[in-house]
């Protein structure tokens, strides 16, 4: 089977980024929620067959330190993954009655947050934390109606606290949010004088430009093909609003989490490709400390330097979905220096497909040197006009095209 490409009009980047000097390229790092998250009912965000029942454990000080050490040991830190972030679950659910400051859960983080930040900084990493624009953080609802660890009404106190702890990144969640809290927190962070990357879940697209360095464009993801492909498509509609200083974020990576149904390397390559060309933040959401089967390419996929280079391209232009045919998709975009990126996605889980692409319709009458990014191979013959690309089941052919 084959599919032919039609062209969508180019979309101009019209961003006016948050004026804090951060996020000139999308952030790379780790967030524990997709692999270690425990929801307000005590359920696992991900049931991991590598772990004993129930298949997950709440993240804590030792978990975060182990992840940080693995980032260094595996070379992922040096590949660009510099942030190690906390998600919901680091507080007791309450504030100090006298100071109004958040109370750290000392069972999970016995040395406190500032100490943990110091450890990560000493490893050459940066440290992120979680808060919400609400009265209660999402997972703290399990503590009952008196829980009060949301940042609404406490933005200045929390921003000052985060800065004093050495925080470098804030994920600011919704959890029945108060819309005005996002701007109040932005201003409170800026007033601390500490550079803190500001990522929000709530405002999106035009309303997020100038407000944050990254914004969620979708609801929570899970470790299925349908979930991440749907979110890549939803994220596409906000392309005009993203660029250096402010990025669309279709949630965190599930690369390495494709356990059930039987998903693996091909799906991980596809997700990594779609997030990279979208210039989305690349936040690892799998347990990189696991002793994985030799056939598991998770670490190689996450650490692929050529894919990361596309994500970190200084032009900062989000590639667009330009064609769908059945289960196949074609995505295309521009890179710095007149280079282009092309991704052909096979949504069929059982059969390889031929995807036919008219390069001249997408990029004009030009001839390119094609580089297969995942194979690390440059094609012997230059390409122009119409090309036919064979793509394996649930895989993606990712090409960097150099004029």
mmCIF file of N, CA and C in Angstrom, residues 17-31 80 82-86 121 125-131 158-159 162-163 166-173 182 185-201 208 210-216 242-252 279-283 311-312:
data_model
loop_
_atom_site.group_PDB
_atom_site.id
_atom_site.type_symbol
_atom_site.label_atom_id
_atom_site.label_comp_id
_atom_site.label_asym_id
_atom_site.label_seq_id
_atom_site.Cartn_x
_atom_site.Cartn_y
_atom_site.Cartn_z
ATOM 1 N N UNK A 17 7.685 35.243 23.506
ATOM 2 C CA UNK A 17 7.986 34.339 24.603
ATOM 3 C C UNK A 17 8.018 35.052 25.948
ATOM 4 N N UNK A 18 7.822 34.254 26.994
ATOM 5 C CA UNK A 18 7.975 34.743 28.353
ATOM 6 C C UNK A 18 9.360 35.361 28.510
ATOM 7 N N UNK A 19 9.397 36.555 29.061
ATOM 8 C CA UNK A 19 10.634 37.322 29.120
ATOM 9 C C UNK A 19 11.442 36.967 30.374
ATOM 10 N N UNK A 20 11.873 35.699 30.450
ATOM 11 C CA UNK A 20 12.775 35.340 31.548
ATOM 12 C C UNK A 20 14.079 34.746 31.041
ATOM 13 N N UNK A 21 14.274 34.761 29.715
ATOM 14 C CA UNK A 21 15.522 34.302 29.130
ATOM 15 C C UNK A 21 15.709 32.805 29.083
ATOM 16 N N UNK A 22 14.695 32.040 29.511
ATOM 17 C CA UNK A 22 14.834 30.588 29.593
ATOM 18 C C UNK A 22 14.132 29.906 28.418
ATOM 19 N N UNK A 23 14.463 28.640 28.220
ATOM 20 C CA UNK A 23 13.763 27.834 27.232
ATOM 21 C C UNK A 23 14.005 28.247 25.804
ATOM 22 N N UNK A 24 15.202 28.665 25.471
ATOM 23 C CA UNK A 24 15.480 29.007 24.080
ATOM 24 C C UNK A 24 15.452 27.768 23.189
ATOM 25 N N UNK A 25 15.665 26.608 23.783
ATOM 26 C CA UNK A 25 15.372 25.324 23.160
ATOM 27 C C UNK A 25 14.554 24.521 24.169
ATOM 28 N N UNK A 26 13.834 23.491 23.708
ATOM 29 C CA UNK A 26 12.995 22.731 24.647
ATOM 30 C C UNK A 26 13.832 22.048 25.729
ATOM 31 N N UNK A 27 13.317 21.969 26.945
ATOM 32 C CA UNK A 27 14.060 21.321 28.024
ATOM 33 C C UNK A 27 14.082 19.802 27.856
ATOM 34 N N UNK A 28 15.162 19.204 28.313
ATOM 35 C CA UNK A 28 15.306 17.756 28.365
ATOM 36 C C UNK A 28 15.537 17.354 29.807
ATOM 37 N N UNK A 29 14.896 16.255 30.219
ATOM 38 C CA UNK A 29 15.084 15.821 31.591
ATOM 39 C C UNK A 29 14.274 14.591 31.921
ATOM 40 N N UNK A 30 13.916 14.471 33.196
ATOM 41 C CA UNK A 30 13.180 13.313 33.704
ATOM 42 C C UNK A 30 12.063 13.793 34.615
ATOM 43 N N UNK A 31 10.911 13.140 34.505
ATOM 44 C CA UNK A 31 9.805 13.348 35.436
ATOM 45 C C UNK A 31 9.291 11.975 35.863
ATOM 46 N N UNK A 80 22.116 15.847 27.052
ATOM 47 C CA UNK A 80 21.265 17.029 27.191
ATOM 48 C C UNK A 80 20.184 16.937 28.231
ATOM 49 N N UNK A 82 19.080 17.376 31.397
ATOM 50 C CA UNK A 82 19.675 18.040 32.561
ATOM 51 C C UNK A 82 18.720 18.221 33.733
ATOM 52 N N UNK A 83 17.419 18.168 33.495
ATOM 53 C CA UNK A 83 16.455 18.385 34.574
ATOM 54 C C UNK A 83 16.026 17.058 35.203
ATOM 55 N N UNK A 84 16.009 17.018 36.514
ATOM 56 C CA UNK A 84 15.380 15.921 37.256
ATOM 57 C C UNK A 84 14.282 16.562 38.091
ATOM 58 N N UNK A 85 13.053 16.215 37.779
ATOM 59 C CA UNK A 85 11.912 16.915 38.369
ATOM 60 C C UNK A 85 11.119 16.022 39.304
ATOM 61 N N UNK A 86 10.510 16.626 40.293
ATOM 62 C CA UNK A 86 9.498 15.952 41.103
ATOM 63 C C UNK A 86 8.126 16.195 40.488
ATOM 64 N N UNK A 121 22.575 19.237 41.850
ATOM 65 C CA UNK A 121 23.440 20.269 41.285
ATOM 66 C C UNK A 121 24.907 19.799 41.278
ATOM 67 N N UNK A 125 23.384 18.477 37.295
ATOM 68 C CA UNK A 125 21.983 18.423 36.878
ATOM 69 C C UNK A 125 21.230 19.612 37.456
ATOM 70 N N UNK A 126 20.010 19.811 36.960
ATOM 71 C CA UNK A 126 19.112 20.821 37.498
ATOM 72 C C UNK A 126 17.895 20.126 38.110
ATOM 73 N N UNK A 127 17.205 20.843 38.995
ATOM 74 C CA UNK A 127 16.168 20.213 39.807
ATOM 75 C C UNK A 127 14.844 20.941 39.631
ATOM 76 N N UNK A 128 13.794 20.178 39.404
ATOM 77 C CA UNK A 128 12.466 20.745 39.237
ATOM 78 C C UNK A 128 11.487 20.244 40.287
ATOM 79 N N UNK A 129 10.427 21.014 40.487
ATOM 80 C CA UNK A 129 9.436 20.680 41.505
ATOM 81 C C UNK A 129 8.039 20.881 40.942
ATOM 82 N N UNK A 130 7.050 20.400 41.665
ATOM 83 C CA UNK A 130 5.656 20.412 41.247
ATOM 84 C C UNK A 130 4.823 21.256 42.208
ATOM 85 N N UNK A 131 3.878 22.003 41.646
ATOM 86 C CA UNK A 131 2.883 22.722 42.440
ATOM 87 C C UNK A 131 1.635 22.862 41.574
ATOM 88 N N UNK A 158 5.381 30.358 48.014
ATOM 89 C CA UNK A 158 5.913 29.151 47.387
ATOM 90 C C UNK A 158 7.058 29.486 46.434
ATOM 91 N N UNK A 159 6.924 30.544 45.669
ATOM 92 C CA UNK A 159 8.007 30.931 44.757
ATOM 93 C C UNK A 159 9.276 31.244 45.539
ATOM 94 N N UNK A 162 10.704 27.951 46.784
ATOM 95 C CA UNK A 162 11.363 27.192 45.714
ATOM 96 C C UNK A 162 12.725 27.796 45.371
ATOM 97 N N UNK A 163 12.775 29.102 45.288
ATOM 98 C CA UNK A 163 14.046 29.763 44.982
ATOM 99 C C UNK A 163 15.082 29.507 46.078
ATOM 100 N N UNK A 166 16.770 26.248 45.722
ATOM 101 C CA UNK A 166 17.598 26.027 44.541
ATOM 102 C C UNK A 166 16.867 25.339 43.408
ATOM 103 N N UNK A 167 15.562 25.572 43.309
ATOM 104 C CA UNK A 167 14.764 24.957 42.255
ATOM 105 C C UNK A 167 15.042 25.646 40.919
ATOM 106 N N UNK A 168 15.061 24.836 39.847
ATOM 107 C CA UNK A 168 15.358 25.346 38.505
ATOM 108 C C UNK A 168 14.183 25.236 37.542
ATOM 109 N N UNK A 169 13.128 24.522 37.923
ATOM 110 C CA UNK A 169 12.011 24.225 37.011
ATOM 111 C C UNK A 169 10.765 24.041 37.861
ATOM 112 N N UNK A 170 9.673 24.647 37.447
ATOM 113 C CA UNK A 170 8.397 24.449 38.137
ATOM 114 C C UNK A 170 7.356 23.920 37.160
ATOM 115 N N UNK A 171 6.789 22.771 37.489
ATOM 116 C CA UNK A 171 5.594 22.275 36.796
ATOM 117 C C UNK A 171 4.388 22.756 37.598
ATOM 118 N N UNK A 172 3.550 23.598 36.962
ATOM 119 C CA UNK A 172 2.408 24.202 37.656
ATOM 120 C C UNK A 172 1.130 23.609 37.069
ATOM 121 N N UNK A 173 0.505 22.716 37.831
ATOM 122 C CA UNK A 173 -0.605 21.887 37.356
ATOM 123 C C UNK A 173 -1.950 22.586 37.564
ATOM 124 N N UNK A 182 -1.978 31.485 37.590
ATOM 125 C CA UNK A 182 -0.864 31.242 36.674
ATOM 126 C C UNK A 182 -0.024 32.502 36.481
ATOM 127 N N UNK A 185 1.776 33.422 39.816
ATOM 128 C CA UNK A 185 2.958 32.591 40.035
ATOM 129 C C UNK A 185 4.084 32.988 39.089
ATOM 130 N N UNK A 186 3.758 33.284 37.832
ATOM 131 C CA UNK A 186 4.793 33.750 36.906
ATOM 132 C C UNK A 186 5.529 34.951 37.474
ATOM 133 N N UNK A 187 4.773 35.935 37.930
ATOM 134 C CA UNK A 187 5.383 37.155 38.443
ATOM 135 C C UNK A 187 6.156 36.898 39.729
ATOM 136 N N UNK A 188 5.641 35.995 40.562
ATOM 137 C CA UNK A 188 6.330 35.674 41.814
ATOM 138 C C UNK A 188 7.653 34.965 41.535
ATOM 139 N N UNK A 189 7.673 34.081 40.560
ATOM 140 C CA UNK A 189 8.924 33.418 40.192
ATOM 141 C C UNK A 189 9.938 34.423 39.673
ATOM 142 N N UNK A 190 9.494 35.308 38.780
ATOM 143 C CA UNK A 190 10.400 36.312 38.228
ATOM 144 C C UNK A 190 10.957 37.226 39.307
ATOM 145 N N UNK A 191 10.127 37.512 40.311
ATOM 146 C CA UNK A 191 10.544 38.424 41.374
ATOM 147 C C UNK A 191 11.610 37.825 42.282
ATOM 148 N N UNK A 192 11.758 36.493 42.266
ATOM 149 C CA UNK A 192 12.770 35.878 43.131
ATOM 150 C C UNK A 192 14.184 36.166 42.640
ATOM 151 N N UNK A 193 14.329 36.478 41.359
ATOM 152 C CA UNK A 193 15.651 36.688 40.795
ATOM 153 C C UNK A 193 16.359 35.410 40.416
ATOM 154 N N UNK A 194 15.752 34.268 40.688
ATOM 155 C CA UNK A 194 16.352 32.986 40.307
ATOM 156 C C UNK A 194 15.743 32.517 38.992
ATOM 157 N N UNK A 195 16.546 32.081 38.029
ATOM 158 C CA UNK A 195 15.981 31.566 36.784
ATOM 159 C C UNK A 195 15.282 30.227 37.006
ATOM 160 N N UNK A 196 13.962 30.221 36.895
ATOM 161 C CA UNK A 196 13.160 29.007 37.099
ATOM 162 C C UNK A 196 12.286 28.804 35.871
ATOM 163 N N UNK A 197 12.548 27.736 35.128
ATOM 164 C CA UNK A 197 11.756 27.400 33.949
ATOM 165 C C UNK A 197 10.322 27.147 34.414
ATOM 166 N N UNK A 198 9.350 27.757 33.707
ATOM 167 C CA UNK A 198 7.950 27.732 34.156
ATOM 168 C C UNK A 198 7.106 26.968 33.143
ATOM 169 N N UNK A 199 6.616 25.788 33.563
ATOM 170 C CA UNK A 199 5.797 24.920 32.722
ATOM 171 C C UNK A 199 4.409 24.815 33.343
ATOM 172 N N UNK A 200 3.363 25.051 32.529
ATOM 173 C CA UNK A 200 2.010 25.107 33.078
ATOM 174 C C UNK A 200 1.099 24.076 32.409
ATOM 175 N N UNK A 201 0.119 23.622 33.172
ATOM 176 C CA UNK A 201 -0.982 22.820 32.650
ATOM 177 C C UNK A 201 -2.253 23.591 32.967
ATOM 178 N N UNK A 208 -1.198 31.166 26.537
ATOM 179 C CA UNK A 208 -0.012 30.778 27.293
ATOM 180 C C UNK A 208 1.242 31.518 26.839
ATOM 181 N N UNK A 210 3.849 34.178 26.425
ATOM 182 C CA UNK A 210 4.184 35.282 27.317
ATOM 183 C C UNK A 210 3.918 34.978 28.769
ATOM 184 N N UNK A 211 3.239 33.851 29.018
ATOM 185 C CA UNK A 211 2.923 33.454 30.387
ATOM 186 C C UNK A 211 3.912 32.420 30.909
ATOM 187 N N UNK A 212 4.294 31.468 30.054
ATOM 188 C CA UNK A 212 5.083 30.325 30.505
ATOM 189 C C UNK A 212 6.126 29.960 29.458
ATOM 190 N N UNK A 213 7.057 29.097 29.876
ATOM 191 C CA UNK A 213 8.079 28.585 28.963
ATOM 192 C C UNK A 213 7.640 27.319 28.251
ATOM 193 N N UNK A 214 6.623 26.668 28.780
ATOM 194 C CA UNK A 214 6.034 25.486 28.140
ATOM 195 C C UNK A 214 4.624 25.328 28.682
ATOM 196 N N UNK A 215 3.754 24.753 27.858
ATOM 197 C CA UNK A 215 2.363 24.564 28.281
ATOM 198 C C UNK A 215 1.828 23.262 27.723
ATOM 199 N N UNK A 216 1.098 22.550 28.576
ATOM 200 C CA UNK A 216 0.482 21.308 28.151
ATOM 201 C C UNK A 216 -0.634 21.602 27.163
ATOM 202 N N UNK A 242 4.251 28.217 19.200
ATOM 203 C CA UNK A 242 5.463 27.710 19.845
ATOM 204 C C UNK A 242 6.715 28.261 19.174
ATOM 205 N N UNK A 243 7.761 28.348 19.933
ATOM 206 C CA UNK A 243 9.043 28.809 19.424
ATOM 207 C C UNK A 243 9.983 29.061 20.585
ATOM 208 N N UNK A 244 11.186 29.545 20.314
ATOM 209 C CA UNK A 244 12.154 29.778 21.384
ATOM 210 C C UNK A 244 11.565 30.590 22.544
ATOM 211 N N UNK A 245 11.664 30.023 23.739
ATOM 212 C CA UNK A 245 11.130 30.656 24.938
ATOM 213 C C UNK A 245 9.784 30.130 25.369
ATOM 214 N N UNK A 246 9.050 29.439 24.471
ATOM 215 C CA UNK A 246 7.726 28.922 24.825
ATOM 216 C C UNK A 246 7.337 27.754 23.929
ATOM 217 N N UNK A 247 7.078 26.586 24.524
ATOM 218 C CA UNK A 247 6.938 25.351 23.759
ATOM 219 C C UNK A 247 5.624 24.627 24.045
ATOM 220 N N UNK A 248 5.070 24.038 22.987
ATOM 221 C CA UNK A 248 3.916 23.152 23.147
ATOM 222 C C UNK A 248 4.374 21.826 23.751
ATOM 223 N N UNK A 249 3.570 21.311 24.681
ATOM 224 C CA UNK A 249 3.960 20.085 25.384
ATOM 225 C C UNK A 249 2.799 19.097 25.413
ATOM 226 N N UNK A 250 2.837 18.066 24.550
ATOM 227 C CA UNK A 250 1.762 17.070 24.530
ATOM 228 C C UNK A 250 1.958 15.980 25.584
ATOM 229 N N UNK A 251 2.426 16.359 26.743
ATOM 230 C CA UNK A 251 2.708 15.526 27.912
ATOM 231 C C UNK A 251 4.100 14.915 27.829
ATOM 232 N N UNK A 252 4.424 14.120 28.838
ATOM 233 C CA UNK A 252 5.778 13.591 28.991
ATOM 234 C C UNK A 252 5.939 12.299 28.194
ATOM 235 N N UNK A 279 9.314 19.806 18.558
ATOM 236 C CA UNK A 279 10.076 20.662 19.483
ATOM 237 C C UNK A 279 9.419 20.670 20.872
ATOM 238 N N UNK A 280 8.893 19.519 21.240
ATOM 239 C CA UNK A 280 8.284 19.371 22.558
ATOM 240 C C UNK A 280 9.364 19.140 23.608
ATOM 241 N N UNK A 281 9.138 19.559 24.850
ATOM 242 C CA UNK A 281 10.047 19.163 25.918
ATOM 243 C C UNK A 281 10.176 17.643 25.952
ATOM 244 N N UNK A 282 11.399 17.154 26.117
ATOM 245 C CA UNK A 282 11.650 15.716 26.180
ATOM 246 C C UNK A 282 11.923 15.348 27.633
ATOM 247 N N UNK A 283 10.860 14.964 28.321
ATOM 248 C CA UNK A 283 10.971 14.576 29.722
ATOM 249 C C UNK A 283 10.770 13.071 29.813
ATOM 250 N N UNK A 311 15.386 18.120 17.783
ATOM 251 C CA UNK A 311 14.560 18.735 18.824
ATOM 252 C C UNK A 311 15.137 20.068 19.291
ATOM 253 N N UNK A 312 16.453 20.144 19.357
ATOM 254 C CA UNK A 312 17.128 21.331 19.879
ATOM 255 C C UNK A 312 17.508 22.324 18.783
#
